[in-house]
CSV table of C-alpha atoms in Angstrom, one decimal:
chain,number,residue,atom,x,y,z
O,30,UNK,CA,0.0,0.0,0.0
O,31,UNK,CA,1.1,3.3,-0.9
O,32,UNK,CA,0.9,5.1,2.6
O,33,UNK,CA,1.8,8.4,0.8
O,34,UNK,CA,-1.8,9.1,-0.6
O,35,UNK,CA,-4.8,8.4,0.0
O,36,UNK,CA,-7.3,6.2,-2.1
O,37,UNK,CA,-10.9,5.0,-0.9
O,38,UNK,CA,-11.1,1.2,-1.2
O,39,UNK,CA,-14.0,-0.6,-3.5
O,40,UNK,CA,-14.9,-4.2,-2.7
O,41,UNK,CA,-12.2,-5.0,-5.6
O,42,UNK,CA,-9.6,-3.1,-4.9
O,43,UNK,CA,-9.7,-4.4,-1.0
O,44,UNK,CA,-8.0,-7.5,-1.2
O,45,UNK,CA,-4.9,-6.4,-3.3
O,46,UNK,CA,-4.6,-3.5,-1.5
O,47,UNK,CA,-4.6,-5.1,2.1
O,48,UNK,CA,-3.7,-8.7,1.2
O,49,UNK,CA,0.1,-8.5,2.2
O,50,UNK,CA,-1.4,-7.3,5.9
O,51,UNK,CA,-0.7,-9.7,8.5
O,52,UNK,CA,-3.2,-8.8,10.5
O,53,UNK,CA,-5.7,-9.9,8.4
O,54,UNK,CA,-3.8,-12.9,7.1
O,55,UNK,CA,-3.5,-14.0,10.4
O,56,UNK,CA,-7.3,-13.8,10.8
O,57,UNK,CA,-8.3,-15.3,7.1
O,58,UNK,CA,-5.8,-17.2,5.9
O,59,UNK,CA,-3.1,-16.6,2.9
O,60,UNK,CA,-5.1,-17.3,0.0
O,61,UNK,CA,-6.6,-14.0,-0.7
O,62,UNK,CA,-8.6,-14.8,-3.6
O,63,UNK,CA,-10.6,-16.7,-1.6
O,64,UNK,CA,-11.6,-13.8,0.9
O,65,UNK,CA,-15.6,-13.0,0.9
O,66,UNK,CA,-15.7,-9.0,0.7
O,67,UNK,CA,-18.9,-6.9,0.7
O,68,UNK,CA,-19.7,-3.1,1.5
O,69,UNK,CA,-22.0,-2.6,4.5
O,70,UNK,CA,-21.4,1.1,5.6
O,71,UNK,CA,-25.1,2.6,5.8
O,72,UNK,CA,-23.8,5.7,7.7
O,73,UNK,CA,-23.4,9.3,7.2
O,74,UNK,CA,-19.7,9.7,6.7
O,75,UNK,CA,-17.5,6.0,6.3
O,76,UNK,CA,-17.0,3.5,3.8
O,77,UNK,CA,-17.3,-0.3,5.8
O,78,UNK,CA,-16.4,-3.4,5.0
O,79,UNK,CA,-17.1,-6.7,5.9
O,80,UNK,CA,-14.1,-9.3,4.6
O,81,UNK,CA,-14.7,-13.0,5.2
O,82,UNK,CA,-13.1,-15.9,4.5
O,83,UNK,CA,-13.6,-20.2,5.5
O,84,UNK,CA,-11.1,-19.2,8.1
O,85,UNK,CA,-12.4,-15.6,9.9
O,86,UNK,CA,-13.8,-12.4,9.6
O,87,UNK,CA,-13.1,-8.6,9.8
O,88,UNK,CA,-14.4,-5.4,10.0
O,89,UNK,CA,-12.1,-2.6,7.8
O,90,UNK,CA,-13.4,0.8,7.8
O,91,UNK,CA,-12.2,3.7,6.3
O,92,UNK,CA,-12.8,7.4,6.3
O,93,UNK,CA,-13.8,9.5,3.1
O,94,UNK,CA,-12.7,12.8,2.9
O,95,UNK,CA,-16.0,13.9,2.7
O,96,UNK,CA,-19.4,13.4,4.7
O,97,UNK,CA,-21.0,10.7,2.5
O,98,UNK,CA,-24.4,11.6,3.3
O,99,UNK,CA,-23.6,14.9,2.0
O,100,UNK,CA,-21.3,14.3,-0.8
O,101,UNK,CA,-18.0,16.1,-2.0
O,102,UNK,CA,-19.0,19.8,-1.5
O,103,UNK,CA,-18.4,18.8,2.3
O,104,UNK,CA,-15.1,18.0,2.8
O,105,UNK,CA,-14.0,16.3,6.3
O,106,UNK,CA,-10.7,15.4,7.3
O,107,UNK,CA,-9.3,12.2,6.9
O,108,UNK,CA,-7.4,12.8,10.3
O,109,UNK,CA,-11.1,11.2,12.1
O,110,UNK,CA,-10.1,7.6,12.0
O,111,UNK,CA,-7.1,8.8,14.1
O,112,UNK,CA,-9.1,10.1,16.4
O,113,UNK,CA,-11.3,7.2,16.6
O,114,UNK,CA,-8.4,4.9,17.1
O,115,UNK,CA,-7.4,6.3,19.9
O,116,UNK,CA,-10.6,6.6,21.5
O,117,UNK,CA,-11.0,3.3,21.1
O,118,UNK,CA,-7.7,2.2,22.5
O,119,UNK,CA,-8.9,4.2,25.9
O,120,UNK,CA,-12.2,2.7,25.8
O,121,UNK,CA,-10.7,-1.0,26.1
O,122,UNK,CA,-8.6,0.2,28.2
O,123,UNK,CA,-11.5,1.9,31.1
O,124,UNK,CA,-14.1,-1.0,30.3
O,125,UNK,CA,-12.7,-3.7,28.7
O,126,UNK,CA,-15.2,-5.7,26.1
O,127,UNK,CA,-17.4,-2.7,25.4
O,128,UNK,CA,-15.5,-1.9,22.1
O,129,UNK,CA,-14.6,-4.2,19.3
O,130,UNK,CA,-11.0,-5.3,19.0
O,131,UNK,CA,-8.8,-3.2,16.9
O,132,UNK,CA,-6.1,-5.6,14.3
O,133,UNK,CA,-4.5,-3.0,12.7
O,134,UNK,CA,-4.4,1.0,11.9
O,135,UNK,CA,-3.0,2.5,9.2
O,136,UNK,CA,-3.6,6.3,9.4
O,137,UNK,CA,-2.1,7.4,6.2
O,138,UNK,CA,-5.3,5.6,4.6
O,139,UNK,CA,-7.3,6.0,7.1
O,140,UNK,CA,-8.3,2.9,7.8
O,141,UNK,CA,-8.9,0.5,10.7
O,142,UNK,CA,-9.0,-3.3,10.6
O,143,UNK,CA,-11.7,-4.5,13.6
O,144,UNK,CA,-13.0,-7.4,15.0
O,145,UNK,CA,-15.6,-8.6,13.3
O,146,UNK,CA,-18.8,-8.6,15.7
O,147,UNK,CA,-21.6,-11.2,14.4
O,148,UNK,CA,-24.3,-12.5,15.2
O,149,UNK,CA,-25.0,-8.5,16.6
O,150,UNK,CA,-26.9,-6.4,14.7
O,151,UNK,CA,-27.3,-2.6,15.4
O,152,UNK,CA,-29.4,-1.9,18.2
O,153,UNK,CA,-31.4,0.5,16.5
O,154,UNK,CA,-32.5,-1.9,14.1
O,155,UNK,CA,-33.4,-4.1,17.3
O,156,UNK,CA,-35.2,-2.1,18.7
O,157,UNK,CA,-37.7,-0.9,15.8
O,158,UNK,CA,-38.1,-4.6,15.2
O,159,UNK,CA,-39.4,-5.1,18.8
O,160,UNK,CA,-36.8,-7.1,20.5
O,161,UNK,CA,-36.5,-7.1,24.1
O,162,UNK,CA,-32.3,-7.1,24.6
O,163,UNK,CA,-31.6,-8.1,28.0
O,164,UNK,CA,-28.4,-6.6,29.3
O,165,UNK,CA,-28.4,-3.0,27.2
O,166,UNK,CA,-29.0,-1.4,29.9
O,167,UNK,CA,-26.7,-2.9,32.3
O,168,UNK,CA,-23.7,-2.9,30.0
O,169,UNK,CA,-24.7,0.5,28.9
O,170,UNK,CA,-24.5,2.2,32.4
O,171,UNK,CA,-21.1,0.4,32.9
O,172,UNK,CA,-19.6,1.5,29.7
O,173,UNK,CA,-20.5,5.5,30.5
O,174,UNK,CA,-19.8,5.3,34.1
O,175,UNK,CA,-16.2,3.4,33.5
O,176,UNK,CA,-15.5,5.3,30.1
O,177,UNK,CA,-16.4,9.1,31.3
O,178,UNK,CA,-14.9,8.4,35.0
O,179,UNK,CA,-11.9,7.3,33.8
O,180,UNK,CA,-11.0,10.0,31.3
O,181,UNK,CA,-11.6,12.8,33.7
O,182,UNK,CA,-9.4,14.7,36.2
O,183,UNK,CA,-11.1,12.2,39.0
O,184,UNK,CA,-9.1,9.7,37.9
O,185,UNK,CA,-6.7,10.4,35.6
O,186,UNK,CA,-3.3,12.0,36.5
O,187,UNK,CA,-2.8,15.1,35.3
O,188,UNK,CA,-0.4,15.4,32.8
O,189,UNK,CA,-1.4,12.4,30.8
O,190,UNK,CA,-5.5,14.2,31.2
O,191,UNK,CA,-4.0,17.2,29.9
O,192,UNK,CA,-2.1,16.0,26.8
O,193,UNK,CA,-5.0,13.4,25.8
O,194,UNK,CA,-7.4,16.5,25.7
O,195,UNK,CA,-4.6,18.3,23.9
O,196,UNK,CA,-4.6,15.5,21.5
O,197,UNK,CA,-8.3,15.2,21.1
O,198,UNK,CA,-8.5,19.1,21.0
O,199,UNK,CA,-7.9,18.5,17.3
O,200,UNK,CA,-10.8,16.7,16.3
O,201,UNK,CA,-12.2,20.3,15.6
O,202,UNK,CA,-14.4,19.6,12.5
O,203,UNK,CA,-16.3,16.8,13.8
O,204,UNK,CA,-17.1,18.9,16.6
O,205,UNK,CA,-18.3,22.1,14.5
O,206,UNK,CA,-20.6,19.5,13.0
O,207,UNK,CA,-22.1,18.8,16.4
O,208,UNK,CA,-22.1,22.0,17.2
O,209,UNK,CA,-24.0,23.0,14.2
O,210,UNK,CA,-25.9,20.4,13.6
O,211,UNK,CA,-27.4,19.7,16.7
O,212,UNK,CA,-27.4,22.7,18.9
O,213,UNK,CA,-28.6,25.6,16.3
O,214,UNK,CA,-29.6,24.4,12.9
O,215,UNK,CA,-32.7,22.9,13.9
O,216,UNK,CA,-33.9,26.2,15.7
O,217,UNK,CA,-33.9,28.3,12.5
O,218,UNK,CA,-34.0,27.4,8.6
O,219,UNK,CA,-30.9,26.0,8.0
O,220,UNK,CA,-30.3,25.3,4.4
O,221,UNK,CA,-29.4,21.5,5.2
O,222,UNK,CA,-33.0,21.1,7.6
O,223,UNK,CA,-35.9,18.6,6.6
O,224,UNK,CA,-38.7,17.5,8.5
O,225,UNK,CA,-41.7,15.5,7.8
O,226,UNK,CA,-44.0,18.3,6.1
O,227,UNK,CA,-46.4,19.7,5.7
O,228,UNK,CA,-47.5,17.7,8.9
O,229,UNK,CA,-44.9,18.9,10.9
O,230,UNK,CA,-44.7,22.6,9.7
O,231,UNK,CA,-47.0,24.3,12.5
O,232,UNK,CA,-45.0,22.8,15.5
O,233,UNK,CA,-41.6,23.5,13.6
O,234,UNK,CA,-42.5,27.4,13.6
O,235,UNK,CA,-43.6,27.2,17.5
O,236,UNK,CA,-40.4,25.5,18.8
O,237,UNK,CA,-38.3,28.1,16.3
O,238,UNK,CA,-40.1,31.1,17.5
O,239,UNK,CA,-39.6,29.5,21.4
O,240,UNK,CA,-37.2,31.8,23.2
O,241,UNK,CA,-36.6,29.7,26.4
O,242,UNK,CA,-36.1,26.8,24.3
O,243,UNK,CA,-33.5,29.3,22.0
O,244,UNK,CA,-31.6,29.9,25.2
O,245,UNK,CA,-31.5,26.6,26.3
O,246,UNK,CA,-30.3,25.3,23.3
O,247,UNK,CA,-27.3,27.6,23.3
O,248,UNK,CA,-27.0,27.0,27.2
O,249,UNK,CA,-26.3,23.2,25.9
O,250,UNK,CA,-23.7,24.5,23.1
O,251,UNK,CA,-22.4,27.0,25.6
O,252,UNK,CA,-21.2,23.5,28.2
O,253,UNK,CA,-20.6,21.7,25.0
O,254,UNK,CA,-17.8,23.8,23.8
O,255,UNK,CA,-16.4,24.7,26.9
O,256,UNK,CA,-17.1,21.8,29.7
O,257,UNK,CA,-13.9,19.5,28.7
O,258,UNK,CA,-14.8,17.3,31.6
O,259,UNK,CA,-13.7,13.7,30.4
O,260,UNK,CA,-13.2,12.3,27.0
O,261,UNK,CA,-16.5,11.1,25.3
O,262,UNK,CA,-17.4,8.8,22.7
O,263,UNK,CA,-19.5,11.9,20.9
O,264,UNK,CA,-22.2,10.6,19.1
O,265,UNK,CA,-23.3,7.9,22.1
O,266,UNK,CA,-26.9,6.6,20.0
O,267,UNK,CA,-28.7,3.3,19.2
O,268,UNK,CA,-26.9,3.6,15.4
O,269,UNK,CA,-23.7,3.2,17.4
O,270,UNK,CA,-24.1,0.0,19.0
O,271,UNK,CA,-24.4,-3.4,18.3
O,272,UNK,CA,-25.7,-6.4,20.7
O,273,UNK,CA,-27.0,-9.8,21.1
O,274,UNK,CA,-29.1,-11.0,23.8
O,275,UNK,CA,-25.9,-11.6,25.5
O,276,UNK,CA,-23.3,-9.3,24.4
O,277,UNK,CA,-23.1,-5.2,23.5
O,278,UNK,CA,-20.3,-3.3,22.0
O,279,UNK,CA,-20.1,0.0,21.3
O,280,UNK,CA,-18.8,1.4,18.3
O,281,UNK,CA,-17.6,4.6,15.9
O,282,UNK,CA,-16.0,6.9,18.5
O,283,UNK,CA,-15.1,9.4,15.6
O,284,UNK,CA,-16.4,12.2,16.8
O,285,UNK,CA,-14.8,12.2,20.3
O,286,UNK,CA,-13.2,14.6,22.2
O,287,UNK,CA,-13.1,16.6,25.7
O,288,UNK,CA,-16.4,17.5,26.7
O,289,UNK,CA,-19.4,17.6,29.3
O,290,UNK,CA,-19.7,13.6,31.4
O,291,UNK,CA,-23.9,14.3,30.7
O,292,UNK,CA,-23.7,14.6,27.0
O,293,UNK,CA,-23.0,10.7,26.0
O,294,UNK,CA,-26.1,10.1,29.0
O,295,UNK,CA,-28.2,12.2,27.1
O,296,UNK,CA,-27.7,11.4,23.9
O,297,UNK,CA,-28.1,7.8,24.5
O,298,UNK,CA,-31.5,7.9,26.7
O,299,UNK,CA,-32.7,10.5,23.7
O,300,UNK,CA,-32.5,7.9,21.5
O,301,UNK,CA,-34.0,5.2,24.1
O,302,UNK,CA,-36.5,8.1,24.6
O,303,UNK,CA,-37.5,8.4,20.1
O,304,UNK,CA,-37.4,4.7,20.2
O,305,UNK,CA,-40.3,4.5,22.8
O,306,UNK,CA,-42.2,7.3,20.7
O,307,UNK,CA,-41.4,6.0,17.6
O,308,UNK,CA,-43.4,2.2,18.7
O,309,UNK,CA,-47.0,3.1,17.6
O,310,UNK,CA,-45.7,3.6,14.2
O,311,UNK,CA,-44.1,0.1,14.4
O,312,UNK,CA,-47.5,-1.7,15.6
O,313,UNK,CA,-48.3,-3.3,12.1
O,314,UNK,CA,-47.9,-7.3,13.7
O,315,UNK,CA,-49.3,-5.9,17.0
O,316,UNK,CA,-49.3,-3.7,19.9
O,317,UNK,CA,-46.0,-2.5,21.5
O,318,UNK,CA,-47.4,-1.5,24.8
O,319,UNK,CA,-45.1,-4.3,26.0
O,320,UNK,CA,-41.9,-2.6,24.3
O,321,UNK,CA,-42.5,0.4,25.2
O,322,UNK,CA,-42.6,-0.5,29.1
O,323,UNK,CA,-39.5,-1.7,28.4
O,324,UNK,CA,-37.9,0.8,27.0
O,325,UNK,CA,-38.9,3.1,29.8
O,326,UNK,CA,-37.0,-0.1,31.9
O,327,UNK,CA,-34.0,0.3,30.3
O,328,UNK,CA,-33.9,4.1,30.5
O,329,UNK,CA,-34.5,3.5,34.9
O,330,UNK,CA,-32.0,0.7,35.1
O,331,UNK,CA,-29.8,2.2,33.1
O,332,UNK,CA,-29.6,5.5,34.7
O,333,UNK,CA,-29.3,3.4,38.0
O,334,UNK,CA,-27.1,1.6,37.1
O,335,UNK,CA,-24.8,4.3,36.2
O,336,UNK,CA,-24.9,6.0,39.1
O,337,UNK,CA,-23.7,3.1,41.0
O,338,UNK,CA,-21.3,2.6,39.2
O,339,UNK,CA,-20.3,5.8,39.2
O,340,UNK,CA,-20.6,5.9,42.4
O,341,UNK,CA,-18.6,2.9,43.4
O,342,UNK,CA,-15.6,4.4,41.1
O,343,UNK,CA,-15.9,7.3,43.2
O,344,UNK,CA,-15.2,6.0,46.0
O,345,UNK,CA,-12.8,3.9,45.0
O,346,UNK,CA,-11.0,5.1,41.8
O,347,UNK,CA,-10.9,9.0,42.7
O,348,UNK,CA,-7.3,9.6,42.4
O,349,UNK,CA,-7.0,12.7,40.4
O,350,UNK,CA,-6.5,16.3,41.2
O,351,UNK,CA,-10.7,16.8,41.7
O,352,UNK,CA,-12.4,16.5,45.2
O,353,UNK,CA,-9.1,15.0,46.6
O,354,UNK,CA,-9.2,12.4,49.3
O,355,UNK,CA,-7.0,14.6,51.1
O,356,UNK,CA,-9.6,17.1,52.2
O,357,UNK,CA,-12.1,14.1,52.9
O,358,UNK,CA,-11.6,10.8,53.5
O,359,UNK,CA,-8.4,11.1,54.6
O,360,UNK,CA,-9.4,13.5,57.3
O,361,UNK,CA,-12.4,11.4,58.4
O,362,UNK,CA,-15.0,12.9,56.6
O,363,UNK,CA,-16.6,10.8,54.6
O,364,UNK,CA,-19.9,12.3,54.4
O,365,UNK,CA,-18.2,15.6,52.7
O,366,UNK,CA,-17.0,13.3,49.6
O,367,UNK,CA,-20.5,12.1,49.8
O,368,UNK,CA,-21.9,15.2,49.9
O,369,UNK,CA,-19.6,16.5,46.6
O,370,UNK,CA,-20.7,13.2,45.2
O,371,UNK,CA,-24.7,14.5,45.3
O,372,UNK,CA,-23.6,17.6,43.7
O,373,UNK,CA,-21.8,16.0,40.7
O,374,UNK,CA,-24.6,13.3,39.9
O,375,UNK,CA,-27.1,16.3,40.2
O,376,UNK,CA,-25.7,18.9,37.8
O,377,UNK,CA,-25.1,15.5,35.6
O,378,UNK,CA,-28.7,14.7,35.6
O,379,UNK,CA,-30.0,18.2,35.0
O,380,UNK,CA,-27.4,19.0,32.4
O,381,UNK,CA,-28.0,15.4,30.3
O,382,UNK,CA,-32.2,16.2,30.4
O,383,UNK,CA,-30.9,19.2,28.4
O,384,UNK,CA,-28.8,17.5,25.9
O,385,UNK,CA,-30.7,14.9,25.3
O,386,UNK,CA,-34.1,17.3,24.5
O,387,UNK,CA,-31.8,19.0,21.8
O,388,UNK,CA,-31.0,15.7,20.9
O,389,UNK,CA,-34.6,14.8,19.8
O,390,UNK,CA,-35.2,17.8,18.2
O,391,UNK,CA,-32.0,17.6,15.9
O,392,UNK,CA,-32.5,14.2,14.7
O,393,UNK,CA,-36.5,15.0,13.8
O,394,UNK,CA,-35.9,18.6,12.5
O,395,UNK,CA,-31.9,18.5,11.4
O,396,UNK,CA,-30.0,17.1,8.6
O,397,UNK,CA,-29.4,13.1,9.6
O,398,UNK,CA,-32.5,11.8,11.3
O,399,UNK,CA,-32.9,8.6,12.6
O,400,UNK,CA,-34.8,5.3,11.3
O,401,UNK,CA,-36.9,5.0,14.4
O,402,UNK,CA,-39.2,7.5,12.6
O,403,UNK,CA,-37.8,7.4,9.3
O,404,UNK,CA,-38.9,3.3,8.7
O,405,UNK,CA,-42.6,4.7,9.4
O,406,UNK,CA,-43.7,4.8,5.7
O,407,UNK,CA,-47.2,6.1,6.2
O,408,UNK,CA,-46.1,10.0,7.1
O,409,UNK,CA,-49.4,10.9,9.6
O,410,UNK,CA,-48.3,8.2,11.6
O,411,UNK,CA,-44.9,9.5,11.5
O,412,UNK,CA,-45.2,12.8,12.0
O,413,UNK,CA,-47.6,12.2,15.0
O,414,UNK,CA,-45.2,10.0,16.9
O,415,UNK,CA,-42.4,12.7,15.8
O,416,UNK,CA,-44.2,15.4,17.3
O,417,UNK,CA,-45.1,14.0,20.2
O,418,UNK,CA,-41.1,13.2,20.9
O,419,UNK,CA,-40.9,16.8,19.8
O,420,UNK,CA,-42.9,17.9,22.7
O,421,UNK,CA,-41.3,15.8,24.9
O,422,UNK,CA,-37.8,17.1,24.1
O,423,UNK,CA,-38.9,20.7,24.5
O,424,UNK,CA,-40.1,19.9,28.1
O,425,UNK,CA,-37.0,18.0,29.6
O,426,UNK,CA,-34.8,20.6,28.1
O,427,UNK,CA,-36.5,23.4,29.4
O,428,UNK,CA,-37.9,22.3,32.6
O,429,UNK,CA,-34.5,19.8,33.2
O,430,UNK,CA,-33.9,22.0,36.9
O,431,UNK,CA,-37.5,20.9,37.9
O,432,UNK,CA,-37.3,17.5,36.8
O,433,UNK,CA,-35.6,15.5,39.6
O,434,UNK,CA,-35.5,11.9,38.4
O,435,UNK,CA,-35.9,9.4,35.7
O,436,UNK,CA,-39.2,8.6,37.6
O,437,UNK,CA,-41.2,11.9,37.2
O,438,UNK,CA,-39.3,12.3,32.8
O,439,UNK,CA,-40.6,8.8,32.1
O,440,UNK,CA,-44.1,9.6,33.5
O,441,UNK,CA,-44.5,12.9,31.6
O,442,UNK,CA,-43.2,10.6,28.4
O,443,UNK,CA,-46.0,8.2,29.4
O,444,UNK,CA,-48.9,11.2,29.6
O,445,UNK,CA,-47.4,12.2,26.0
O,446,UNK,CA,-47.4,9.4,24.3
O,447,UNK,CA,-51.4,8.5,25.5
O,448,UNK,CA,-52.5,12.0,25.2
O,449,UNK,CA,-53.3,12.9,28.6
O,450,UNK,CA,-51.1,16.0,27.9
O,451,UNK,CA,-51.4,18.3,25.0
């Protein structure tokens, strides 16, 4: 391979381009013609490849210098797979098993070589089909309390903190996009906006003209941009995992970086949050009153379970330069470490209410929306379980300091989604 220039690989080219690589020799054997390659990447930026063989599989993905979704006239850099690398590296590293296995990295062609994870299938995709996963929410609220502990000044020491965020500080263009995307372009006509219309089009103009909603949504930006708390996966969503009844991974960490410990919460529960609205469009074999209990489940045993985990790192993993056990523990007070514990999972919880509202707005009223709404073909039904997510986003973002649990956001989802509330 010429590492001095890049070229996107094509299900042809693959295996004479990566053939001599022993990483995935080792993994499906030495005759190359004999390797199985097809292109899977259904996503809004990468090319992805599955590569197969009698012997194995693989997982190679590689970044365009482009979004995909978009096409040429929005160049990205290449320099994302780096980034997502490394994040990945650190994510096996804080909670090991949560992330595929990386073979091989090759940054001049921005490529990775990953395990490949089958029989999982996108969670997402679970989801809209109906299935009931078993351990998401477990393994979910251990992968984000490990993960975003971990990377922060609580545990981290200092210099090696400060020249991972100095590293990740340069992941700027996936970040614009976030910032962008999903903290201002839905709020006024951005050129790059659709929504389902003309359905839609009356309760579009109310949340745009909605000043406290305006306010909040830069608030968001505001910790966004300047919160660098702990690294973050960046774009934490149903899309971006993969499961089996017994086993969940996480995947594309490309748009990580340094940034608030609530937004990965709240963009996951979010898209937990669509998911449940998105169900009465799904009812074709049936009702889903049974998946949507579930869902709301997963979203309080999930959130529980990160907080004791969270909890239990605290109290036994705080080593950094934050809330020292110097000026607690160590001088017998335990209760004050508890006490700055409260404080940190409260601000977490108001602060990820507010993300994850913006989240639902962006994804119905932005440029990539999600195919928890988008697989409902008839567009009434759509645009009525849309809007009433719509609602719901507006009112945990908003109202996210008067909100004090997962209890009292899950009920108002349950008087939205029946009507009880208009």
């Amino acid at each position: 391979m010429d590492a001095g220039s890049f070229e996107a690989l094509t299900v042809d080219t693959l295996g004479r381009r990566l053939g001599g690589l022993e990483a995935l020799r080792a993994r499906l054997g030495d005759d190359v013609a004999a390797w199985r390659t097809r292109e899977v990447g259904d996503g809004n930026l990468n090319l992805v490849f599955i590569v197969e063989s009698d012997k194995g599989g693989v997982v190679v993905k590689q970044a365009l210098p482009y979004v995909r979704l978009v096409g040429e006239s929005w160049p990205l850099p290449l320099k994302r797979s780096y980034f997502e690398y490394h994040a990945l590296t650190r994510q096996a590293a804080r909670a090991g098993g949560s992330v595929p296995e990386i073979f091989h990295f090759d940054e001049a062609q921005a490529l990775i070589v990953m395990e490949y994870l089958t029989p999982h299938v996108i969670l997402r995709r679970a989801l809209i089909d109906g299935r009931q996963l078993p351990k998401i929410a477990d393994d979910l609220a251990l992968f984000m309390a490990r993960t975003l502990f971990r990377g922060s000044d609580l545990a981290m020491e200092t210099r090696k903190r400060k020249a991972d965020l100095a590293l990740f500080a340069d992941n700027v263009e996936l970040c614009d996009i976030t910032e962008n995307l999903v903290f201002s372009d839905p709020y006024f006509e951005a050129e790059l906006n659709a929504h389902t219309a003309p359905q839609l089009d009356g309760i579009v103009a109310q949340l745009r003209a909605d000043r406290d909603l305006k306010v909040t949504a830069q608030r968001m930006k505001h910790l966004f941009a300047a919160k660098a708390e702990t690294l973050l996966h960046g774009d934490l969503h149903t899309g971006s995992i993969m499961v089996t009844d017994t086993d969940t991974r996480v995947i594309d960490p490309e748009f990580a970086f340094y940034g608030p410990m609530a937004f990965d919460v709240g963009m996951l529960f979010a898209n937990f949050w669509m998911s449940y609205f998105s169900q009465s469009g799904h009812e074709e074999g049936g009702s889903r009153e049974a998946m949507r209990a579930y869902l709301l489940g997963v979203l309080e045993r999930c959130w529980s379970g990160f907080r004791v985990e969270f909890s239990r790192l605290w109290r036994s993993e705080r080593d950094g330069i934050l809330y020292q056990k110097s000026l607690f523990e160590d001088r017998g007070d335990v209760l004050g470490a508890e006490q700055a514990l409260d404080a940190v999972m409260h601000e977490m919880w108001t602060d990820l209410l507010g993300f994850a509202g913006i989240e639902i707005h962006r994804r119905i009223l932005g440029l990539a929306h999600n195919a928890d709404f988008e697989s409902i073909e008839d567009t009434d039904i759509r645009a009525r379980c849309e809007a009433k997510a719509l609602q719901f986003g507006r009112q945990i973002a908003v109202n996210r300091a008067r909100m004090h649990s997962m209890t009292e956001a899950n009920a108002l989802a349950t008087l939205i989604e029946t009507g009880a509330v208009a």
